[in-house]
PDB file of C-alpha atoms in Angstrom:
ATOM      1  CA  MET S   1     -37.839 -50.708  41.789  1.00 87.00           C
ATOM      2  CA  PRO S   2     -36.756 -48.998  45.042  1.00 89.00           C
ATOM      3  CA  VAL S   3     -35.029 -45.625  44.772  1.00 94.00           C
ATOM      4  CA  PRO S   4     -31.528 -45.684  46.324  1.00 96.00           C
ATOM      5  CA  VAL S   5     -30.917 -43.821  49.575  1.00 97.00           C
ATOM      6  CA  THR S   6     -28.332 -41.038  49.473  1.00 98.00           C
ATOM      7  CA  HIS S   7     -28.179 -40.260  53.183  1.00 98.00           C
ATOM      8  CA  VAL S   8     -30.080 -40.139  56.469  1.00 98.00           C
ATOM      9  CA  SER S   9     -30.333 -37.091  58.721  1.00 98.00           C
ATOM     10  CA  PRO S  10     -31.702 -36.753  62.260  1.00 97.00           C
ATOM     11  CA  LEU S  11     -34.989 -34.923  62.738  1.00 98.00           C
ATOM     12  CA  LYS S  12     -35.299 -32.179  65.348  1.00 96.00           C
ATOM     13  CA  ARG S  13     -37.372 -34.327  67.669  1.00 95.00           C
ATOM     14  CA  ASP S  14     -36.690 -35.929  71.009  1.00 95.00           C
ATOM     15  CA  VAL S  15     -35.070 -39.333  71.167  1.00 95.00           C
ATOM     16  CA  ILE S  16     -37.340 -41.853  72.855  1.00 95.00           C
ATOM     17  CA  TYR S  17     -36.008 -44.517  75.216  1.00 95.00           C
ATOM     18  CA  ASP S  18     -38.081 -47.660  75.637  1.00 95.00           C
ATOM     19  CA  HIS S  19     -37.059 -49.113  78.990  1.00 94.00           C
ATOM     20  CA  ARG S  20     -38.820 -52.430  78.382  1.00 95.00           C
ATOM     21  CA  ALA S  21     -37.129 -53.015  75.008  1.00 95.00           C
ATOM     22  CA  GLN S  22     -33.919 -51.332  76.249  1.00 95.00           C
ATOM     23  CA  GLN S  23     -33.693 -49.374  72.991  1.00 97.00           C
ATOM     24  CA  ALA S  24     -33.472 -45.742  71.978  1.00 97.00           C
ATOM     25  CA  ALA S  25     -35.397 -44.536  68.926  1.00 97.00           C
ATOM     26  CA  LEU S  26     -33.959 -41.544  67.067  1.00 97.00           C
ATOM     27  CA  PRO S  27     -36.345 -40.023  64.494  1.00 98.00           C
ATOM     28  CA  VAL S  28     -34.590 -39.602  61.115  1.00 98.00           C
ATOM     29  CA  MET S  29     -35.305 -38.437  57.574  1.00 98.00           C
ATOM     30  CA  VAL S  30     -34.231 -40.801  54.804  1.00 98.00           C
ATOM     31  CA  HIS S  31     -33.197 -38.937  51.626  1.00 98.00           C
ATOM     32  CA  HIS S  32     -33.570 -40.715  48.288  1.00 97.00           C
ATOM     33  CA  GLU S  33     -31.651 -40.284  45.039  1.00 97.00           C
ATOM     34  CA  ASP S  34     -34.736 -38.938  43.241  1.00 97.00           C
ATOM     35  CA  GLY S  35     -35.155 -36.141  45.815  1.00 97.00           C
ATOM     36  CA  GLY S  36     -37.868 -37.955  47.728  1.00 97.00           C
ATOM     37  CA  MET S  37     -37.762 -38.250  51.505  1.00 97.00           C
ATOM     38  CA  SER S  38     -39.321 -40.538  54.069  1.00 96.00           C
ATOM     39  CA  GLU S  39     -39.372 -40.499  57.849  1.00 97.00           C
ATOM     40  CA  SER S  40     -38.094 -43.440  59.845  1.00 98.00           C
ATOM     41  CA  VAL S  41     -36.410 -44.209  63.163  1.00 97.00           C
ATOM     42  CA  LEU S  42     -32.897 -45.310  63.972  1.00 97.00           C
ATOM     43  CA  ILE S  43     -33.024 -47.949  66.720  1.00 98.00           C
ATOM     44  CA  LEU S  44     -30.011 -47.984  69.039  1.00 97.00           C
ATOM     45  CA  MET S  45     -29.097 -50.447  71.763  1.00 97.00           C
ATOM     46  CA  PRO S  46     -27.687 -48.981  75.017  1.00 95.00           C
ATOM     47  CA  GLU S  47     -24.086 -49.880  74.114  1.00 96.00           C
ATOM     48  CA  GLN S  48     -24.495 -48.116  70.764  1.00 97.00           C
ATOM     49  CA  VAL S  49     -25.813 -44.988  72.498  1.00 95.00           C
ATOM     50  CA  GLU S  50     -22.719 -44.967  74.736  1.00 96.00           C
ATOM     51  CA  LEU S  51     -20.367 -45.515  71.795  1.00 97.00           C
ATOM     52  CA  TYR S  52     -21.910 -42.688  69.732  1.00 95.00           C
ATOM     53  CA  ARG S  53     -21.908 -40.375  72.780  1.00 95.00           C
ATOM     54  CA  ILE S  54     -18.155 -40.878  73.086  1.00 97.00           C
ATOM     55  CA  GLN S  55     -17.645 -40.371  69.358  1.00 97.00           C
ATOM     56  CA  LEU S  56     -19.806 -37.233  69.264  1.00 95.00           C
ATOM     57  CA  ASP S  57     -17.972 -35.791  72.295  1.00 96.00           C
ATOM     58  CA  HIS S  58     -14.723 -36.365  70.381  1.00 96.00           C
ATOM     59  CA  ILE S  59     -16.077 -34.586  67.286  1.00 95.00           C
ATOM     60  CA  ILE S  60     -17.282 -31.640  69.401  1.00 94.00           C
ATOM     61  CA  GLU S  61     -13.852 -31.326  71.015  1.00 94.00           C
ATOM     62  CA  LYS S  62     -12.126 -31.393  67.591  1.00 94.00           C
ATOM     63  CA  ARG S  63     -14.497 -28.658  66.387  1.00 92.00           C
ATOM     64  CA  HIS S  64     -13.670 -26.509  69.422  1.00 92.00           C
ATOM     65  CA  GLN S  65      -9.952 -27.008  68.843  1.00 91.00           C
ATOM     66  CA  ALA S  66     -10.306 -26.052  65.163  1.00 92.00           C
ATOM     67  CA  ARG S  67     -12.010 -22.816  66.260  1.00 88.00           C
ATOM     68  CA  GLY S  68      -9.144 -21.988  68.586  1.00 85.00           C
ATOM     69  CA  GLY S  69     -10.877 -23.290  71.674  1.00 71.00           C
ATOM     70  CA  LYS S  70     -14.057 -21.267  71.144  1.00 65.00           C
ATOM     71  CA  PRO S  71     -17.392 -23.089  71.680  1.00 62.00           C
TER      72      PRO S  71
END
């Protein structure tokens, strides 16, 4: 029986963009309920990359504001 996943975290590796497939591949670590881990990739289409860029920029700005404008 498969062990449930608790969360996924990005690995500190470069994102790869495949121009032919028009996809980005973000290396990730999949964390399992039993403490086990496995590496995988998160595949993103160009429109998803743009959406998450906007969302991450928003999160970064909120973090700066919470710190009183300090980076």
